[in-house]
CSV table of C-alpha atoms in Angstrom, one decimal:
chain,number,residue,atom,x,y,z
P,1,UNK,CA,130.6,62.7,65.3
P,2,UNK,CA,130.2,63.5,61.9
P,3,UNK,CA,129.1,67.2,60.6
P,4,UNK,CA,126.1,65.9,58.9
P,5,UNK,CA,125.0,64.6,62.4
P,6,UNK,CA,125.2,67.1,64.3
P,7,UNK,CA,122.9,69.0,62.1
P,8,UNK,CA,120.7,66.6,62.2
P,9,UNK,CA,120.5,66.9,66.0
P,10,UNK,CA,120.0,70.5,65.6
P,11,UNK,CA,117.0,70.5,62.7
P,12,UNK,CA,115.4,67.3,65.2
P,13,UNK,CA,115.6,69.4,68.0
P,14,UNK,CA,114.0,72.4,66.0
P,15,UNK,CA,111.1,69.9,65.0
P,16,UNK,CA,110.4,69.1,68.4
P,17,UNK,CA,110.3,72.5,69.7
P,18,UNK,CA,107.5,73.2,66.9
P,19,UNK,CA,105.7,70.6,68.4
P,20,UNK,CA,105.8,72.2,71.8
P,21,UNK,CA,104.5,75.1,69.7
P,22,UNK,CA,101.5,72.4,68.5
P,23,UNK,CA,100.9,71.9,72.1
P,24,UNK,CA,100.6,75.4,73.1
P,25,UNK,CA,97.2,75.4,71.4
P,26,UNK,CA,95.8,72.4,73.4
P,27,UNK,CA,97.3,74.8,76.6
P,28,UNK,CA,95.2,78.0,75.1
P,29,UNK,CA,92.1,76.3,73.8
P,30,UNK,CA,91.5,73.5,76.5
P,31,UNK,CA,88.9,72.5,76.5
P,32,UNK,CA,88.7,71.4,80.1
P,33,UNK,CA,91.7,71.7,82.5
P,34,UNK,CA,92.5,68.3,82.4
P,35,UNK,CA,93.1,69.3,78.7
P,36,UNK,CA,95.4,71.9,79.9
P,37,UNK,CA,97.6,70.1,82.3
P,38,UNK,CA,98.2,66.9,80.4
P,39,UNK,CA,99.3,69.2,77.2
P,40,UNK,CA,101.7,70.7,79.5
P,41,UNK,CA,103.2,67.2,81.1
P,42,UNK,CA,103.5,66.5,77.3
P,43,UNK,CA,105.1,69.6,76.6
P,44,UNK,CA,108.1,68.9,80.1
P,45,UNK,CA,108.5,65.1,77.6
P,46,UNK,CA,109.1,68.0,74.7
P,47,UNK,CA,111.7,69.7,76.2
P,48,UNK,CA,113.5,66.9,77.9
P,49,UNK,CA,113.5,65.3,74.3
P,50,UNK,CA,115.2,69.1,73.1
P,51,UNK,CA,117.9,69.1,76.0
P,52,UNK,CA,119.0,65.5,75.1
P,53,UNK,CA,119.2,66.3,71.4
P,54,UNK,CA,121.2,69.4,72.4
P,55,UNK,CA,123.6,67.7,74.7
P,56,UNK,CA,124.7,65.7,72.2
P,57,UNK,CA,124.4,68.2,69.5
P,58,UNK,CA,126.2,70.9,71.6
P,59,UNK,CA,128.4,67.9,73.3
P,60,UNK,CA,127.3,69.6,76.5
P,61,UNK,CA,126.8,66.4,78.6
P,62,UNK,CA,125.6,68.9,81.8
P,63,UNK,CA,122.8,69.0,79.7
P,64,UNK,CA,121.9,65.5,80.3
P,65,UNK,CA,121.2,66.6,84.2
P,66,UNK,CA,118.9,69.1,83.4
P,67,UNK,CA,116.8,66.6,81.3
P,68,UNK,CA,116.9,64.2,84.7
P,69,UNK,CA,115.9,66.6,86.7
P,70,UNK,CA,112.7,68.0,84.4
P,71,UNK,CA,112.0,64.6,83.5
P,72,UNK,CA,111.9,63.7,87.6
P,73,UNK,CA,110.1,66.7,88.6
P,74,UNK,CA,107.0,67.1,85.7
P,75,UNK,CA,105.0,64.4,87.4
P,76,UNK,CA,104.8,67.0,90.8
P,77,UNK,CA,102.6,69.5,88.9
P,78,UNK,CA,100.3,66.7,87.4
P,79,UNK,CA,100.3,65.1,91.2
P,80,UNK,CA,98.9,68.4,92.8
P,81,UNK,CA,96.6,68.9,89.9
P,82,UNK,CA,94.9,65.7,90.7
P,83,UNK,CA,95.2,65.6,94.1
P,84,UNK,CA,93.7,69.7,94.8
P,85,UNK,CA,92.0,70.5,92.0
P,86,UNK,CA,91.0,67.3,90.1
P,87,UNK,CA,90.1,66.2,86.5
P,88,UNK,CA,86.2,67.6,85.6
P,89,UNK,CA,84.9,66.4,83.0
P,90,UNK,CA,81.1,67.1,83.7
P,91,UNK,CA,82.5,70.8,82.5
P,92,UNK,CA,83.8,69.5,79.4
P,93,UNK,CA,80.7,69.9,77.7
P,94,UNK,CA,79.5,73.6,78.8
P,95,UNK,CA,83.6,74.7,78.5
P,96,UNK,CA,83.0,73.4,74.6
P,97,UNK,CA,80.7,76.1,73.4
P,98,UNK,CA,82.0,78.9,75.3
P,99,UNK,CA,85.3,78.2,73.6
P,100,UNK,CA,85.2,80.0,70.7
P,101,UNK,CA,85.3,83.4,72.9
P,102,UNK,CA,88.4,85.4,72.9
F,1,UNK,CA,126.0,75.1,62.0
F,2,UNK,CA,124.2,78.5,61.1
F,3,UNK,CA,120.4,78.1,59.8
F,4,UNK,CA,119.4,75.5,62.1
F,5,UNK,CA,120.4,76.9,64.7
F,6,UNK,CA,119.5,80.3,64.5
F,7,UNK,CA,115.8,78.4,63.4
F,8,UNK,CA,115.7,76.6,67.0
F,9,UNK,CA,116.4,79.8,68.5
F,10,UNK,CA,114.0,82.4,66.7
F,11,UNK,CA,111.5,79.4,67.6
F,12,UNK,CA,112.1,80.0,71.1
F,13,UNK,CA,112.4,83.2,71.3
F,14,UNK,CA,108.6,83.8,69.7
F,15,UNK,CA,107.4,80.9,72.0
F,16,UNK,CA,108.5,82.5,75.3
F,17,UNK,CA,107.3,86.3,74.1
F,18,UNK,CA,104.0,85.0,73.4
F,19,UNK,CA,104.0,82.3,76.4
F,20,UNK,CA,105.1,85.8,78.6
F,21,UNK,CA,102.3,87.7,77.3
F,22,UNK,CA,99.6,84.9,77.6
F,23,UNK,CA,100.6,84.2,81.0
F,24,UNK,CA,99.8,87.9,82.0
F,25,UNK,CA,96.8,88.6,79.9
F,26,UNK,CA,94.7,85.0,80.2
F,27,UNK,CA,91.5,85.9,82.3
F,28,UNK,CA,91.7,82.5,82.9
F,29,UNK,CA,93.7,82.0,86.2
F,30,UNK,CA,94.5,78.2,85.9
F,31,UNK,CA,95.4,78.3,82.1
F,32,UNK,CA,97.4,81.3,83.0
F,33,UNK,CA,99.1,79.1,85.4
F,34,UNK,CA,99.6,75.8,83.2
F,35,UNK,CA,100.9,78.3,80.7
F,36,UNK,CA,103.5,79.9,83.5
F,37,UNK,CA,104.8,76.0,83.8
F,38,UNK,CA,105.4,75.8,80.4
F,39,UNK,CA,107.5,79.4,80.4
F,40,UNK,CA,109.7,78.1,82.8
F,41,UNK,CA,110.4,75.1,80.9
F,42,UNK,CA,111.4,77.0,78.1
F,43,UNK,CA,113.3,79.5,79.9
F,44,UNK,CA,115.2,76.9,81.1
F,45,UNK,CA,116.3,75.5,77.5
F,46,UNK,CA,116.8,79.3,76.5
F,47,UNK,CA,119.3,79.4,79.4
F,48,UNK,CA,120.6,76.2,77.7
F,49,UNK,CA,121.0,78.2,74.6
F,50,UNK,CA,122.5,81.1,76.6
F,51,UNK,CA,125.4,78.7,77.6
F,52,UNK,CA,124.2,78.7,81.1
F,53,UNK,CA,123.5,75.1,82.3
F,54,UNK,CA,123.7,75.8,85.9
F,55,UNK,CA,120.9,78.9,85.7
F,56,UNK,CA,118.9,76.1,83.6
F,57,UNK,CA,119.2,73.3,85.9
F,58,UNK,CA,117.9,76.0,88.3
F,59,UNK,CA,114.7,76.9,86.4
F,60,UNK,CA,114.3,73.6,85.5
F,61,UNK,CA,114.0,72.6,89.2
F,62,UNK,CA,112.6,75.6,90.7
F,63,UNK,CA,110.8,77.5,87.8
F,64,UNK,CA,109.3,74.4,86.2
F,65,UNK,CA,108.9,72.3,88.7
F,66,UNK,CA,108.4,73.8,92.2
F,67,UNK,CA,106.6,76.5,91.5
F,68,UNK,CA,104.4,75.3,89.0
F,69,UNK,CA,103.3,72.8,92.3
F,70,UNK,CA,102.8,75.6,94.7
F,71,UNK,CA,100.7,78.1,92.2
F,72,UNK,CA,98.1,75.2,91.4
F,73,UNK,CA,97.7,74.3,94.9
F,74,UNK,CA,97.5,78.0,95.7
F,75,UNK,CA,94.6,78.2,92.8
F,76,UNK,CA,93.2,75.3,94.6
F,77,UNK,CA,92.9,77.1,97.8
F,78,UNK,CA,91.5,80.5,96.1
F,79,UNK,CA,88.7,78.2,94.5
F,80,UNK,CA,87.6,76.6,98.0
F,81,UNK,CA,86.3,80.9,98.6
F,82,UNK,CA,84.5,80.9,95.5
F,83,UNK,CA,87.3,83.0,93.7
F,84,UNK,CA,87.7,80.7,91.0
F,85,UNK,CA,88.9,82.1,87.2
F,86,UNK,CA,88.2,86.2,88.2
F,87,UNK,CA,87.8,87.6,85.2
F,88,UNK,CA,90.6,90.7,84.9
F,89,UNK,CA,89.6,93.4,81.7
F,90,UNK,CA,92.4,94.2,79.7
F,91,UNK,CA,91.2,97.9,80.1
F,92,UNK,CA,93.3,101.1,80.3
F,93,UNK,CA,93.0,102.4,83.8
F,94,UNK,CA,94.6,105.2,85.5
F,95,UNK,CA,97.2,103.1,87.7
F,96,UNK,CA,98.0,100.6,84.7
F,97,UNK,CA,98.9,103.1,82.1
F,98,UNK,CA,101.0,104.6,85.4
F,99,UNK,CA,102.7,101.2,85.4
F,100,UNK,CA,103.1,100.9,81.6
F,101,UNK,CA,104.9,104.1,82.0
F,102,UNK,CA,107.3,103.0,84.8
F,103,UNK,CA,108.3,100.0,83.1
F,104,UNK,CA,108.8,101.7,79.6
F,105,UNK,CA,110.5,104.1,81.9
F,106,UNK,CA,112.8,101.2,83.1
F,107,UNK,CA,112.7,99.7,79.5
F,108,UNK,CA,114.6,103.0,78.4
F,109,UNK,CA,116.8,103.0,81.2
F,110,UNK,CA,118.5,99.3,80.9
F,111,UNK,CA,118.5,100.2,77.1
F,112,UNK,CA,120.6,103.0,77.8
F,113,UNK,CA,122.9,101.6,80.1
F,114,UNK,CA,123.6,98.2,77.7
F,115,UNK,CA,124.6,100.7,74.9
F,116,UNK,CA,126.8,102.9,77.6
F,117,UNK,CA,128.6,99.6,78.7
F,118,UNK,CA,132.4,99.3,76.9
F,119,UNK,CA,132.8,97.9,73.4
F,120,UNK,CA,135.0,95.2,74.6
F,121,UNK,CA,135.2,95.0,78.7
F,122,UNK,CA,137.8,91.6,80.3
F,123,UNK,CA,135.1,90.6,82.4
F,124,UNK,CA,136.0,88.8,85.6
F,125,UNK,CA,135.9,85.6,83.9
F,126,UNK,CA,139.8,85.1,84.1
F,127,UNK,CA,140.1,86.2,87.7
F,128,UNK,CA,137.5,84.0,88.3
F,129,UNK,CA,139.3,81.0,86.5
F,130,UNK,CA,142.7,82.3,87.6
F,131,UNK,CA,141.9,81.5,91.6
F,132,UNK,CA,139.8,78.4,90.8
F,133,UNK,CA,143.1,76.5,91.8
F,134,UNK,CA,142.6,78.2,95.6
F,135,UNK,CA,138.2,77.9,96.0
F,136,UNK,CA,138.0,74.2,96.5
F,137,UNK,CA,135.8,73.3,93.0
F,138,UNK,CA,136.4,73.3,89.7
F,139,UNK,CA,133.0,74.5,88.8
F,140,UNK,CA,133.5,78.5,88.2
F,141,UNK,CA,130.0,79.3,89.3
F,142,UNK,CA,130.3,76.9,92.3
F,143,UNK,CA,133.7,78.7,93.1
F,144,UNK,CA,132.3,82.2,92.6
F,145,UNK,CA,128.6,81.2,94.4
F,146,UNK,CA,130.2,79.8,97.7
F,147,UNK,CA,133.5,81.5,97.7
F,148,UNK,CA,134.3,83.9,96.0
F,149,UNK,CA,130.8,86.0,96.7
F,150,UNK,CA,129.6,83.4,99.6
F,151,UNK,CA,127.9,86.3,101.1
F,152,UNK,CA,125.3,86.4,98.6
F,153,UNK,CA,124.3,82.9,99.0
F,154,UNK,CA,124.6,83.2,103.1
F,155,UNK,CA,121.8,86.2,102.4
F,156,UNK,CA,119.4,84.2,99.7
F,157,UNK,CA,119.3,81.3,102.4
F,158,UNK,CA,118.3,84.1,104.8
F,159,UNK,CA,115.8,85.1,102.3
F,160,UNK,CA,114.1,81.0,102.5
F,161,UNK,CA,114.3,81.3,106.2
F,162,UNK,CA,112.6,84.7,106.0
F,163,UNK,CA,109.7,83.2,103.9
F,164,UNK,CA,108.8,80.5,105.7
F,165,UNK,CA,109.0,82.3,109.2
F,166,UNK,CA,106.1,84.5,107.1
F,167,UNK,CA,104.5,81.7,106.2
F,168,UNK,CA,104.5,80.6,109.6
F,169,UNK,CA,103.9,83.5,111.4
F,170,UNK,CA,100.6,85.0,109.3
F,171,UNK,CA,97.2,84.0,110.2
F,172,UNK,CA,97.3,82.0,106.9
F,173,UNK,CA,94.4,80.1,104.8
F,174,UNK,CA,95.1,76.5,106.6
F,175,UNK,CA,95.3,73.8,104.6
F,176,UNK,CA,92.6,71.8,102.2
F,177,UNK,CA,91.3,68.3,104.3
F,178,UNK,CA,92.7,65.7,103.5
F,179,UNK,CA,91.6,63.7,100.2
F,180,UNK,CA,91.5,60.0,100.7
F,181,UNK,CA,94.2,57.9,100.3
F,182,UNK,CA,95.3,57.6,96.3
F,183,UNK,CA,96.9,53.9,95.5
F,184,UNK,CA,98.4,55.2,92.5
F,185,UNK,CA,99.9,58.2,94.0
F,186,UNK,CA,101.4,55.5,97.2
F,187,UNK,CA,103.0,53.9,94.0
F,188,UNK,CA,104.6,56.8,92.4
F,189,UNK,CA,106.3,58.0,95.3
F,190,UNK,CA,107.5,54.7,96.2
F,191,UNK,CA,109.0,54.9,93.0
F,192,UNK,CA,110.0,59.0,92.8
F,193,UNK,CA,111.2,59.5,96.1
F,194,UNK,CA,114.2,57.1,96.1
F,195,UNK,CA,114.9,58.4,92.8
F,196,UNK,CA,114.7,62.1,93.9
F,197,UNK,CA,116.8,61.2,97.2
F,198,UNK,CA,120.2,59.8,94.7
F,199,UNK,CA,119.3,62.4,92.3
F,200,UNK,CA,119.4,65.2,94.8
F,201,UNK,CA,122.8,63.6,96.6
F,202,UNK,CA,124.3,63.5,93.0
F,203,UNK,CA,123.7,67.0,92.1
F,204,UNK,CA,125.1,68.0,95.3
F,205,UNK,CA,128.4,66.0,94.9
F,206,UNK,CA,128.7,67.0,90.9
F,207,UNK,CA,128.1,70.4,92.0
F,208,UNK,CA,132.2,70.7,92.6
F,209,UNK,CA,133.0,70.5,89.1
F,210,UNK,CA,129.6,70.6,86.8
F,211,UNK,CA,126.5,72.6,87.2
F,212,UNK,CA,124.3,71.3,90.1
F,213,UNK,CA,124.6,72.2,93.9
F,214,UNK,CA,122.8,72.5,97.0
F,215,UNK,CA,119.4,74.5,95.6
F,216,UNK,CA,119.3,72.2,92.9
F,217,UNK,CA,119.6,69.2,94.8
F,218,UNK,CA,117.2,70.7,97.4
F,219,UNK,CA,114.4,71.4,94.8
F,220,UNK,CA,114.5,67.5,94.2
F,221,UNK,CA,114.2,66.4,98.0
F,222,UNK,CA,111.5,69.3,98.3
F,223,UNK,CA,109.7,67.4,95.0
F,224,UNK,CA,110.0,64.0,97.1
F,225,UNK,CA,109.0,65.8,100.3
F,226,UNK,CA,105.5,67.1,98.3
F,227,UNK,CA,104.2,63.9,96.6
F,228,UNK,CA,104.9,62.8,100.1
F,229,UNK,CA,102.3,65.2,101.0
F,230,UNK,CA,100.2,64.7,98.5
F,231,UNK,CA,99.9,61.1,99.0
F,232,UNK,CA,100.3,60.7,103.1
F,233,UNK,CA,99.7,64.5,104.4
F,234,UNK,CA,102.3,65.7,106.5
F,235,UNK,CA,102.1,67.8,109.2
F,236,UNK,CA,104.9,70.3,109.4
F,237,UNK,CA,104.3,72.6,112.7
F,238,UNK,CA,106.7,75.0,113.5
F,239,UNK,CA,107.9,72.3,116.2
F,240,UNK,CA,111.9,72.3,117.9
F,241,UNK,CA,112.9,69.7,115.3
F,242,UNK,CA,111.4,71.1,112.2
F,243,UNK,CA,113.0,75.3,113.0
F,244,UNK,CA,116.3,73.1,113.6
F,245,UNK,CA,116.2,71.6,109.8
F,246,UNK,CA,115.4,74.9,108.6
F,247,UNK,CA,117.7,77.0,110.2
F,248,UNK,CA,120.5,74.6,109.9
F,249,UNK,CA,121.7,75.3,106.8
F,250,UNK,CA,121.9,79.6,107.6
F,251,UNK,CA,123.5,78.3,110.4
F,252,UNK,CA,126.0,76.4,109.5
F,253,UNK,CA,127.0,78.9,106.8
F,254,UNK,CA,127.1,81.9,109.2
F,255,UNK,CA,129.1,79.8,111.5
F,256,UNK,CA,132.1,78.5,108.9
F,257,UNK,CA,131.9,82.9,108.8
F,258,UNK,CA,132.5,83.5,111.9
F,259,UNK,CA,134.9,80.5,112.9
F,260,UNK,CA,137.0,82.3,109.0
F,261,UNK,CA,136.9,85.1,110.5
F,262,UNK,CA,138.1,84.5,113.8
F,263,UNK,CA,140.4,81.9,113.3
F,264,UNK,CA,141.3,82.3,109.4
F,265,UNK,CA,142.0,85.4,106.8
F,266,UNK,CA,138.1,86.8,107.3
F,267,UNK,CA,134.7,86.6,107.2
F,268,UNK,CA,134.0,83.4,105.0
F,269,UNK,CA,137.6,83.1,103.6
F,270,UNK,CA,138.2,79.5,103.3
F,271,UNK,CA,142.0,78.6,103.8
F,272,UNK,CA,142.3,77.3,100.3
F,273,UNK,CA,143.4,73.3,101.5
F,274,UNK,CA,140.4,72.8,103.6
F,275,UNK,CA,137.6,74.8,101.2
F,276,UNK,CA,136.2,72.2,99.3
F,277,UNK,CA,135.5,70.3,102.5
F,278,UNK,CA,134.0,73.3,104.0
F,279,UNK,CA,131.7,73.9,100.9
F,280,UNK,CA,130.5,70.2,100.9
F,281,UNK,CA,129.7,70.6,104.7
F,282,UNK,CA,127.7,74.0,104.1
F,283,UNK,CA,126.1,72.9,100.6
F,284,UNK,CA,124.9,69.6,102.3
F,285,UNK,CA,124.0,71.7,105.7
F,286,UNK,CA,122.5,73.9,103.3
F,287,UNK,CA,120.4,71.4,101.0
F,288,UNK,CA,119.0,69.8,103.5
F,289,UNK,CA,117.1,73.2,104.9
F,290,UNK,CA,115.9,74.7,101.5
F,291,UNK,CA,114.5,71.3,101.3
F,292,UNK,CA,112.3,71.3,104.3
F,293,UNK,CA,111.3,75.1,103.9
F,294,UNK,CA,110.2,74.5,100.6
F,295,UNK,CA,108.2,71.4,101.5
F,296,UNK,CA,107.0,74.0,104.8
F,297,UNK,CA,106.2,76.5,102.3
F,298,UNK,CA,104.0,74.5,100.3
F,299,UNK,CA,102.6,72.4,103.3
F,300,UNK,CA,101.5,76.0,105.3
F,301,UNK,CA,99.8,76.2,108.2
F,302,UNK,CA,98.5,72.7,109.8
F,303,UNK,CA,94.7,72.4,109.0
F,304,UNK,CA,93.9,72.0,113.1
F,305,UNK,CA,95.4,74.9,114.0
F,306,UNK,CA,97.8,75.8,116.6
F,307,UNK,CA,96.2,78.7,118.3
């Protein structure tokens, strides 16, 4: 693989990790749980997206298994979310203007 | 091969110090939660970074995914009692500043000792590579988690078997009735599960020579057994078959000991031609009941009752 490549990898896998940064403000602000969760399933694509980039950056194809196994296990969360605690958005509206708080 | 990496990694470093401290300080229990799923996804890539795939295949199953699972259907539980998002001040009290103290205390401490460790120390990396040839695996940590210090990981199996035996044995919130049957969830584990089964049997076979192994492999079956769970609910009493899978794996560990130590050079000293057998037979023996105590731990107590 050429030199100029592997960079590449490396700045691509930089940009996505800002994005996970993006996503972080969905996590804090919300509004609504639902909000919340489905920023963080976005945010296990994120860093399954970072671990391939790196195993081929890196050359580290062990890397590769660790992406399988996020990428298999970050529908479980969104699964027990549904199932226990469920999507509301009848809150949505009152969560919007206390949201500015703190 | 400088600046962009040392940019990914400053990025993740601020990202998991402020992730860290949100998870604490959010009065908000559930975003505090979401947020502690998204730490241990990025603990496991700083792992990554850390040139530690095995630790981060760990995290990524257990951190990430497991116990992400079991805190939001603990939340879920809390909220049935009316406890839902307790607000926690960030005041200075008494017994937190007594805290603060202990852990700058600590802070000092493991400071002190990293700066008092030798300038340039071997390590037991080449002992550890230099009887690789005798353990049975090529994988180092594999070698050095079931051979060459098998007694730790005799002990942490204890440690499952200890938690679910709690889990079993306290007077514990029973479990939330049933939800009615979901179509989409029926679909996804028909579609999961067999995936998580090969998955699971792959990182226990790969295990040998590249990271992956029996708690890895068992945090994917547990993943399996939980949308199983979720979508049909299970009932996992402490009945004769279900103790047998979970003490199966402690067992068959403490019995290779034993049968080592009678018969061979000591207590869990594989004879170098048979030990990669004998770690295959205790990983598998071994996967198979972290599997079914994690899926017991998150299942609890059965809603009926058994009083």
């Amino acid at each position: 693989m050429p030199e100029w490549m592997t960079v590449a990898l490396w700045i691509a896998a930089a940009v996505v990790l800002a994005t996970i940064a993006l996503g972080l403000v969905r996590v804090e602000r919300g509004p609504s749980n639902g909000d919340r969760m489905l920023a963080a399933q976005l945010l296990g694509t994120g860093a399954v997206a970072v671990l391939l980039l790196l195993a081929r950056a890196a050359d580290a194809p062990a890397l590769l298994d660790v992406a399988l196994v996020l990428a298999l296990l970050a529908s479980v969360a969104g699964a027990v979310f549904v199932r226990r605690l469920g999507v509301q958005p009848v809150q949505r509206g009152q969560d919007r203007t206390a949201e500015d708080g703190p | 091969m400088a600046a962009e990496v040392h940019a990914l990694d400053f990025v993740l470093v601020v990202l998991l110090l402020w992730l860290g401290w949100r998870a604490l300080a959010s009065a908000d229990l559930f975003k505090a939660v979401v947020q502690f799923i998204v730490f241990g996804l990025l603990v496991s890539l700083a792992w990554v970074r850390l040139g530690a795939p095995d630790v981060a295949l760990a995290e990524a199953a257990i951190g990430a995914g497991l116990a992400g699972a079991l805190l939001l259907d603990t939340l879920a539980r809390l909220g049935r009692k009316g406890a839902t998002d307790e607000v926690r001040p960030l005041g200075l009290t008494p017994a937190r500043a007594g805290i603060a103290l202990a852990s700058l205390g600590l802070v000092i401490l493991l400071v002190a000792s990293v700066l008092a460790l030798p300038e340039s120390w071997p390590g037991l990396t080449a002992p550890a590579l230099q009887q690789l040839g005798a353990s049975g695996v090529t994988n180092p940590v594999t070698a050095t988690l079931l051979n060459y210090r098998g007694y730790d990981t005799l002990l942490e199996i204890g440690v499952l078997l200890l938690a679910v035996l709690g889990v079993w044995i306290l007077d514990a919130e029973a479990a939330l009735p049933a939800a009615p049957a979901d179509p989409m969830l029926s679909l996804l584990l028909r579609v999961l599960l067999p995936l998580t089964v090969a998955a699971a049997g792959y990182l226990l076979w790969v295990g040998a020579h590249a990271p992956g192994g029996a708690f890895q492999g068992a945090a994917l079956l547990a993943a399996g057994g939980v949308l199983w769970h979720l979508a049909r609910p299970l009932s996992l009493p402490a009945s004769r078959p279900v103790r047998a899978a979970v003490v199966l794996g402690f067992a068959v560990f403490l019995g290779v000991g034993v049968a080592t130590a009678v018969f061979g050079g000591g207590f869990l000293t594989f004879p170098p031609a048979y030990a990669g057998a004998v770690i295959l037979l205790i990983e598998a023996a071994a996967m198979v009941s972290i599997a079914v105590i994690m899926v017991a731990l998150f299942v609890g107590r059965p809603a009926q009752g058994t009083k």
